[in-house]
Tab-separated table of C-alpha atoms in Angstrom:
chain	number	residue	atom	x	y	z
A	82	MET	CA	-31.211	10.045	19.563
A	83	ILE	CA	-31.331	12.403	16.732
A	84	ILE	CA	-27.346	12.550	16.690
A	85	LEU	CA	-27.282	8.732	16.854
A	86	TYR	CA	-29.714	8.513	13.867
A	87	ILE	CA	-27.544	11.043	11.834
A	88	ILE	CA	-24.298	9.161	12.465
A	89	SER	CA	-25.777	5.866	11.930
A	90	PHE	CA	-27.205	6.968	8.332
A	91	ILE	CA	-23.840	8.548	7.512
A	92	PHE	CA	-22.062	5.192	8.236
A	93	ILE	CA	-24.664	3.222	6.457
A	94	ILE	CA	-24.096	5.173	3.180
A	95	SER	CA	-20.524	6.174	3.213
A	96	PRO	CA	-18.967	2.413	2.900
A	97	PHE	CA	-20.719	2.229	-0.574
A	98	LEU	CA	-19.072	5.393	-2.013
A	99	PRO	CA	-15.904	3.676	-3.296
A	100	ALA	CA	-18.191	1.165	-5.340
A	101	THR	CA	-19.130	4.266	-7.545
A	102	GLU	CA	-15.549	4.248	-8.685
A	103	HIS	CA	-15.712	8.074	-8.747
A	104	PRO	CA	-12.104	9.104	-8.364
A	105	HIS	CA	-12.739	12.138	-6.133
A	106	TRP	CA	-11.001	11.782	-2.897
A	107	PHE	CA	-14.401	12.247	-0.956
A	108	PHE	CA	-15.634	9.059	-2.619
A	109	ARG	CA	-12.420	7.165	-2.070
A	110	THR	CA	-12.056	8.102	1.699
A	111	ALA	CA	-14.482	5.504	2.929
A	112	ASP	CA	-11.950	2.709	1.566
A	113	PHE	CA	-9.239	4.046	4.046
A	114	VAL	CA	-11.497	3.960	7.072
A	115	ARG	CA	-13.298	0.546	6.749
A	116	LEU	CA	-11.706	-0.497	10.052
A	117	GLN	CA	-12.583	2.471	11.954
A	118	SER	CA	-16.078	2.758	10.378
A	119	ILE	CA	-16.813	-0.803	11.428
A	120	ALA	CA	-15.984	0.104	14.976
A	121	ILE	CA	-18.172	2.998	14.757
A	122	GLU	CA	-21.120	1.037	13.137
A	123	VAL	CA	-20.932	-1.677	15.989
A	124	ILE	CA	-21.119	1.185	18.619
A	125	CYS	CA	-24.204	2.611	16.679
A	126	LEU	CA	-25.771	-0.778	16.607
A	127	SER	CA	-25.210	-1.411	20.090
A	128	LEU	CA	-26.510	2.027	21.225
A	129	LEU	CA	-29.731	1.564	18.945
A	130	ALA	CA	-30.263	-1.998	20.524
A	131	TYR	CA	-30.096	-0.582	24.110
A	132	PHE	CA	-31.769	2.868	23.545
A	133	GLY	CA	-34.065	2.265	20.464
A	134	ASN	CA	-37.527	1.126	20.403
A	135	PHE	CA	-38.060	-2.525	18.830
A	136	ASN	CA	-41.549	-1.656	18.189
A	137	ALA	CA	-40.588	1.347	15.982
A	138	VAL	CA	-40.157	0.299	12.218
A	139	PHE	CA	-37.578	3.152	11.864
A	140	ASP	CA	-35.323	1.876	14.594
A	141	VAL	CA	-35.601	-1.755	13.359
A	142	VAL	CA	-34.948	-0.963	9.835
A	143	LEU	CA	-31.891	1.303	10.951
A	144	MET	CA	-30.494	-1.656	13.075
A	145	ALA	CA	-30.899	-4.194	10.168
A	146	LEU	CA	-28.890	-1.733	7.758
A	147	LEU	CA	-26.309	-1.188	10.173
A	148	PHE	CA	-25.982	-4.937	10.631
A	149	VAL	CA	-25.776	-5.631	6.723
A	150	VAL	CA	-23.126	-2.765	6.373
A	151	ILE	CA	-20.922	-4.272	9.179
A	152	ILE	CA	-20.952	-7.783	7.303
A	153	TYR	CA	-20.255	-5.955	3.912
A	154	GLN	CA	-17.285	-4.072	5.666
A	155	PHE	CA	-16.125	-7.256	7.283
A	156	LEU	CA	-16.112	-9.301	4.142
A	157	LYS	CA	-13.899	-6.494	2.669
A	158	VAL	CA	-11.117	-6.601	5.199
A	159	TYR	CA	-11.310	-9.992	7.039
A	160	ARG	CA	-8.839	-11.854	4.694
A	161	TYR	CA	-6.104	-9.319	5.460
A	162	SER	CA	-6.422	-10.214	9.196
A	163	SER	CA	-4.930	-13.441	10.870
A	164	LEU	CA	-8.388	-15.164	10.389
A	165	THR	CA	-7.444	-16.586	7.142
A	166	LYS	CA	-4.783	-18.731	5.622
A	167	GLU	CA	-1.482	-17.121	4.551
A	168	GLN	CA	-1.262	-16.422	0.801
A	169	SER	CA	2.553	-16.153	0.693
A	170	ILE	CA	3.047	-19.809	0.903
A	171	HIS	CA	6.499	-20.971	2.215
A	172	GLY	CA	8.715	-23.265	-0.081
A	173	GLU	CA	12.273	-24.444	-0.147
A	174	SER	CA	14.376	-21.446	-0.384
A	175	GLU	CA	16.917	-20.850	-3.098
A	176	GLY	CA	18.102	-17.484	-1.720
A	177	MET	CA	16.854	-14.570	0.284
A	178	VAL	CA	16.864	-10.884	0.085
A	179	SER	CA	15.758	-8.442	2.918
A	180	ILE	CA	14.399	-5.031	2.541
A	181	PHE	CA	13.661	-2.260	5.015
A	182	ALA	CA	11.018	0.274	3.508
A	183	ALA	CA	10.004	3.368	5.393
A	184	ASN	CA	8.365	6.799	4.621
A	185	VAL	CA	10.459	8.914	6.848
A	186	LEU	CA	8.312	12.080	6.791
A	187	GLN	CA	10.329	14.963	5.208
A	188	SER	CA	9.900	17.439	8.229
A	189	ASN	CA	10.935	14.658	10.551
A	190	ASN	CA	14.574	14.999	11.661
A	191	ARG	CA	15.149	11.850	13.860
A	192	TYR	CA	17.738	10.433	11.784
A	193	ASP	CA	19.103	8.649	14.614
A	194	LEU	CA	15.968	6.750	15.225
A	195	LEU	CA	15.796	5.557	11.714
A	196	LEU	CA	19.337	4.660	11.681
A	197	SER	CA	18.803	2.393	14.726
A	198	GLU	CA	15.914	0.525	13.066
A	199	ILE	CA	18.225	-0.020	9.921
A	200	GLU	CA	20.925	-1.459	12.272
A	201	SER	CA	18.597	-3.529	14.150
A	202	HIS	CA	17.143	-5.164	11.228
A	203	ASP	CA	20.284	-5.091	9.083
A	204	PRO	CA	18.441	-5.566	5.719
A	205	ASP	CA	20.105	-5.923	2.198
A	206	ILE	CA	18.262	-3.097	0.796
A	207	VAL	CA	16.938	0.183	2.343
A	208	LEU	CA	14.227	2.203	0.868
A	209	ILE	CA	13.317	5.534	2.204
A	210	MET	CA	10.690	7.759	0.928
A	211	GLU	CA	9.680	11.500	1.438
A	212	SER	CA	13.617	12.141	1.711
A	213	ASN	CA	15.168	15.403	0.986
A	214	LYS	CA	18.872	16.635	0.970
A	215	ASP	CA	18.555	16.883	4.865
A	216	TRP	CA	17.667	13.191	4.987
A	217	GLU	CA	20.287	12.355	2.574
A	218	ASN	CA	22.898	13.881	4.672
A	219	GLY	CA	21.346	12.564	7.839
A	220	VAL	CA	21.818	8.888	6.996
A	221	SER	CA	24.743	9.196	4.962
A	222	GLU	CA	26.710	7.042	7.500
A	223	ILE	CA	25.053	4.014	6.124
A	224	GLU	CA	26.640	4.278	2.702
A	225	LYS	CA	29.751	2.602	4.271
A	226	LYS	CA	27.631	-0.574	4.453
A	227	TYR	CA	25.266	0.264	1.607
A	228	PRO	CA	27.546	1.649	-1.018
A	229	ASN	CA	25.147	1.011	-3.977
A	230	THR	CA	22.613	3.995	-3.911
A	231	VAL	CA	19.978	5.704	-5.944
A	232	LYS	CA	19.366	9.333	-4.607
A	233	ILE	CA	16.372	11.483	-5.516
A	234	PRO	CA	16.352	14.303	-2.961
A	235	LEU	CA	13.161	16.388	-3.472
A	236	GLU	CA	11.595	19.143	-1.308
A	237	ASN	CA	7.987	18.187	-2.114
A	238	PHE	CA	7.570	15.317	0.162
A	239	TYR	CA	8.011	12.772	-2.753
A	240	GLY	CA	11.908	12.395	-2.624
A	241	MET	CA	13.208	8.773	-2.570
A	242	HIS	CA	16.400	7.165	-1.679
A	243	LEU	CA	17.686	3.480	-2.224
A	244	TYR	CA	20.670	1.984	-0.506
A	245	SER	CA	21.957	-1.634	-1.130
A	246	LYS	CA	24.795	-3.705	0.116
A	247	HIS	CA	25.010	-5.443	-3.287
A	248	GLU	CA	25.384	-4.182	-6.685
A	249	LEU	CA	22.055	-3.342	-8.730
A	250	SER	CA	21.641	-3.535	-12.373
A	251	ASN	CA	19.153	-1.914	-15.107
A	252	ILE	CA	18.426	0.931	-12.693
A	253	SER	CA	15.903	3.317	-13.808
A	254	THR	CA	14.376	6.405	-12.370
A	255	GLN	CA	10.946	7.013	-13.676
A	256	TYR	CA	8.463	9.940	-13.496
A	257	GLN	CA	5.510	7.620	-14.531
A	258	ILE	CA	2.472	10.064	-14.071
A	259	GLU	CA	3.553	13.397	-12.303
A	260	GLU	CA	6.883	15.237	-13.279
A	261	ASP	CA	7.708	15.522	-9.464
A	262	VAL	CA	6.675	12.081	-8.236
A	263	PRO	CA	9.441	9.374	-8.831
A	264	SER	CA	9.701	5.660	-9.064
A	265	ILE	CA	12.761	3.614	-8.976
A	266	PHE	CA	13.160	0.340	-10.973
A	267	PHE	CA	16.048	-2.076	-10.786
A	268	ASP	CA	17.143	-5.699	-11.069
A	269	TYR	CA	18.813	-7.549	-7.889
A	270	LYS	CA	20.891	-10.377	-8.487
A	271	LEU	CA	19.683	-13.080	-5.931
A	272	THR	CA	21.590	-16.140	-7.197
A	273	GLU	CA	23.653	-16.910	-10.334
A	274	GLY	CA	20.442	-17.783	-12.228
A	275	THR	CA	17.803	-15.667	-10.495
A	276	ASN	CA	17.445	-11.877	-10.938
A	277	ILE	CA	14.560	-10.055	-9.069
A	278	PHE	CA	12.906	-7.195	-10.545
A	279	PHE	CA	12.044	-4.223	-7.885
A	280	ALA	CA	9.624	-1.606	-8.446
A	281	CYS	CA	9.593	1.072	-5.727
A	282	LEU	CA	6.740	3.315	-5.809
A	283	HIS	CA	5.165	6.302	-3.625
A	284	PRO	CA	2.325	7.723	-5.753
A	285	ALA	CA	0.416	10.792	-4.381
A	286	PRO	CA	-2.784	10.081	-2.594
A	287	PRO	CA	-6.262	11.569	-3.267
A	288	SER	CA	-6.794	14.028	-0.607
A	289	PRO	CA	-8.032	17.593	0.021
A	290	THR	CA	-4.199	18.696	0.377
A	291	GLU	CA	-2.802	16.704	-2.514
A	292	ASN	CA	-4.466	15.332	-5.503
A	293	GLU	CA	-7.996	16.088	-5.746
A	294	THR	CA	-8.605	12.702	-7.289
A	295	SER	CA	-7.171	9.163	-7.261
A	296	LYS	CA	-6.618	9.311	-11.036
A	297	GLU	CA	-2.781	9.814	-10.644
A	298	ARG	CA	-2.244	7.140	-8.154
A	299	ASP	CA	-4.407	4.619	-9.852
A	300	ALA	CA	-2.732	5.202	-13.285
A	301	GLU	CA	0.765	4.686	-11.768
A	302	LEU	CA	-0.364	1.276	-10.427
A	303	MET	CA	-1.736	0.277	-13.766
A	304	ILE	CA	1.227	1.452	-15.625
A	305	THR	CA	3.581	-0.542	-13.244
A	306	GLY	CA	1.286	-3.528	-13.629
A	307	LYS	CA	1.827	-3.363	-17.527
A	308	ILE	CA	5.579	-3.335	-17.037
A	309	ILE	CA	5.412	-6.325	-14.665
A	310	ARG	CA	3.109	-8.463	-17.064
A	311	GLU	CA	5.591	-7.661	-19.903
A	312	ARG	CA	8.832	-8.552	-18.075
A	313	ASN	CA	7.455	-11.873	-16.672
A	314	MET	CA	10.263	-12.375	-14.086
A	315	PRO	CA	10.361	-12.652	-10.331
A	316	THR	CA	9.188	-9.300	-9.126
A	317	ILE	CA	8.670	-7.362	-5.912
A	318	VAL	CA	6.666	-4.057	-5.781
A	319	CYS	CA	7.319	-2.100	-2.493
A	320	GLY	CA	6.581	1.221	-1.033
A	321	ASP	CA	4.100	3.599	0.363
A	322	MET	CA	1.265	3.225	-2.113
A	323	ASN	CA	-1.236	5.555	-0.532
A	324	ASP	CA	-3.917	3.003	-0.896
A	325	VAL	CA	-5.435	0.191	1.077
A	326	VAL	CA	-5.303	-3.215	-0.224
A	327	TRP	CA	-8.903	-3.912	-0.314
A	328	SER	CA	-9.621	-1.080	-2.516
A	329	ARG	CA	-10.720	-1.707	-6.003
A	330	THR	CA	-7.706	-0.268	-7.715
A	331	THR	CA	-5.178	-2.277	-5.623
A	332	ARG	CA	-7.253	-5.591	-6.157
A	333	LEU	CA	-7.253	-4.885	-9.888
A	334	PHE	CA	-3.481	-4.241	-9.781
A	335	LYS	CA	-3.062	-7.697	-8.061
A	336	LYS	CA	-5.320	-9.339	-10.565
A	337	MET	CA	-3.504	-7.984	-13.649
A	338	THR	CA	0.023	-9.023	-12.186
A	339	SER	CA	-1.041	-12.301	-10.302
A	340	MET	CA	0.891	-11.009	-7.502
A	341	ILE	CA	0.555	-12.026	-3.892
A	342	ASP	CA	0.112	-9.855	-0.755
A	343	PRO	CA	2.130	-11.381	2.196
A	344	ARG	CA	-0.183	-9.558	4.581
A	345	VAL	CA	-3.132	-11.733	3.899
A	346	GLY	CA	-3.512	-14.345	6.529
A	347	ARG	CA	-0.986	-12.470	8.844
A	348	GLY	CA	-2.524	-9.294	9.928
A	349	PHE	CA	-3.420	-5.749	8.733
A	350	PHE	CA	0.082	-4.207	9.753
A	351	PRO	CA	-1.251	-0.776	9.547
A	352	THR	CA	1.540	1.742	9.028
A	353	TYR	CA	-0.121	5.196	8.987
A	354	HIS	CA	-0.757	7.204	11.355
A	355	ALA	CA	2.123	6.180	13.725
A	356	LYS	CA	0.982	8.562	16.486
A	357	TYR	CA	-2.824	8.052	16.415
A	358	ARG	CA	-3.739	4.523	17.181
A	359	PHE	CA	-7.365	4.838	16.137
A	360	MET	CA	-6.560	6.356	12.796
A	361	ARG	CA	-4.230	3.688	11.393
A	362	PHE	CA	-4.544	2.276	7.875
A	363	PRO	CA	-2.278	-0.176	6.009
A	364	LEU	CA	-0.766	1.922	3.381
A	365	ASP	CA	2.839	0.668	2.884
A	366	HIS	CA	2.797	-2.503	0.940
A	367	LEU	CA	4.863	-5.348	-0.765
A	368	PHE	CA	3.606	-7.516	-3.420
A	369	HIS	CA	5.478	-10.330	-4.899
A	370	THR	CA	5.119	-12.928	-7.664
A	371	GLU	CA	4.348	-16.669	-6.821
A	372	ASP	CA	7.881	-17.784	-7.475
A	373	LEU	CA	8.826	-15.764	-4.211
A	374	PHE	CA	7.576	-16.037	-0.593
A	375	VAL	CA	7.950	-13.740	2.459
A	376	GLY	CA	9.422	-15.284	5.527
A	377	LYS	CA	9.789	-12.732	8.241
A	378	MET	CA	7.680	-9.618	8.091
A	379	GLU	CA	7.467	-6.957	10.841
A	380	ARG	CA	6.595	-3.429	11.495
A	381	SER	CA	9.163	-1.362	12.866
A	382	LYS	CA	9.328	0.884	15.936
A	383	ASN	CA	8.143	4.577	15.756
A	384	PHE	CA	11.206	6.723	14.491
A	385	GLY	CA	9.410	10.106	14.434
A	386	SER	CA	7.543	9.714	11.212
A	387	ASP	CA	3.930	9.619	10.710
A	388	HIS	CA	4.560	6.119	9.222
A	389	PHE	CA	6.017	2.955	10.707
A	390	GLY	CA	8.613	1.281	8.496
A	391	MET	CA	8.263	-2.407	7.332
A	392	TYR	CA	10.893	-5.162	7.090
A	393	TYR	CA	10.617	-8.111	4.774
A	394	GLU	CA	12.738	-10.990	4.090
A	395	ILE	CA	11.855	-12.401	0.677
A	396	HIS	CA	12.919	-15.800	-0.423
A	397	SER	CA	13.138	-17.183	-4.053
A	398	LYS	CA	11.392	-20.673	-4.211
A	399	LYS	CA	13.753	-23.445	-5.503
A	400	LYS	CA	12.686	-25.066	-8.843
A	401	VAL	CA	9.549	-22.789	-9.153
A	402	ALA	CA	9.441	-20.677	-12.327
A	403	THR	CA	7.652	-17.576	-12.735
A	404	PRO	CA	4.012	-18.186	-13.779
A	405	LYS	CA	2.731	-16.314	-16.812
A	406	THR	CA	0.020	-13.742	-15.984
A	407	LYS	CA	-3.235	-14.814	-17.055
A	408	PRO	CA	-5.158	-12.604	-19.668
A	409	LEU	CA	-7.477	-10.030	-17.991
A	410	GLU	CA	-11.174	-10.470	-18.277
A	411	HIS	CA	-12.719	-7.909	-20.855
A	412	GLU	CA	-14.291	-5.969	-18.132
A	413	ASP	CA	-11.102	-5.608	-16.028
A	414	GLU	CA	-8.898	-4.731	-19.332
A	415	GLU	CA	-11.326	-2.015	-19.972
A	416	ARG	CA	-11.184	-0.617	-16.375
A	417	VAL	CA	-7.342	-0.536	-16.748
A	418	GLU	CA	-7.457	1.356	-20.006
A	419	GLU	CA	-10.211	3.824	-18.648
A	420	ILE	CA	-7.903	4.574	-15.704
A	421	LEU	CA	-4.995	5.242	-17.954
A	422	GLU	CA	-7.233	7.397	-20.275
A	423	MET	CA	-8.317	9.578	-17.345
A	424	VAL	CA	-4.636	10.811	-17.134
A	425	SER	CA	-3.543	10.607	-20.743
A	426	SER	CA	-5.051	13.901	-21.741
A	427	THR	CA	-3.230	15.881	-19.051
A	428	LYS	CA	-0.166	13.646	-18.372
A	429	ASN	CA	2.675	12.523	-20.553
A	430	TYR	CA	3.067	8.971	-19.204
A	431	CYS	CA	4.953	6.281	-20.695
A	432	TYR	CA	6.102	2.608	-19.794
A	433	SER	CA	8.891	0.461	-21.125
């Protein structure tokens, strides 16, 4: 029972660590494992109910606390399940663009499996992350079908390659926060009167082996959010964000951009880790403005990476203009600036 008490106590306390807003990875990890910790908390509660003593105040209090924490965590994540109404509301389509986005894992060499996924989905745009020169060579055959490219081969697990069937404009490669972590921005002509602004991101995560804190990742999302607010046009943000959608940072990003998560009401679509079913988190995201909607959305088969890929079909709503972003509440505006200030003293970031 001692071990059960210790585990229960840990999982009663840890879900509230992200609420401290401390950027260190230790405090942010609990956000990633909410689904897993709910399962553990349910098991602990069940074991305590079976083996515990209902006449003992300590056991009863522990069970009550576990129940409260389970409800707290459920309220954090349930809207991203299929239990709620879809947020990406369908409308009359004016045009459609499809994108296949995948973190390929730099050390993975199953180029054939990824090529098979690309051929199967036949997207208009292919975005691959963690791609180096070997990956560039390994998938080079798709350039016959995707002649418009942006290539950033890196050996640090943050390379990025973009392939498009159609011509892109206003292409910009930015190193917004870290000098070796790129992002790709471009405009995609959907119809004669509609251009879509794409922001492709892959910020570094807070972890013991990468950045010690989430400051860099959080700041990249905030800078991108500022760009989106200023451009005020149909927009898609896509990539491996190394964050879960229910985190405070991602929710703040959605609030400042008024963007929609097509996952809401459809399911979690956990993309990492592809090889371990119990340790899967929804880290690969797509967000879009309200003048767009996502029709088809599906996860790829395993192609040897630690991530699954995601395929999306994004439609432009006919006769629906891009709504202007609402002014942020003072508290949220202060939080955005606080996140940017945390990196401004050590990073030379800029946005345009």
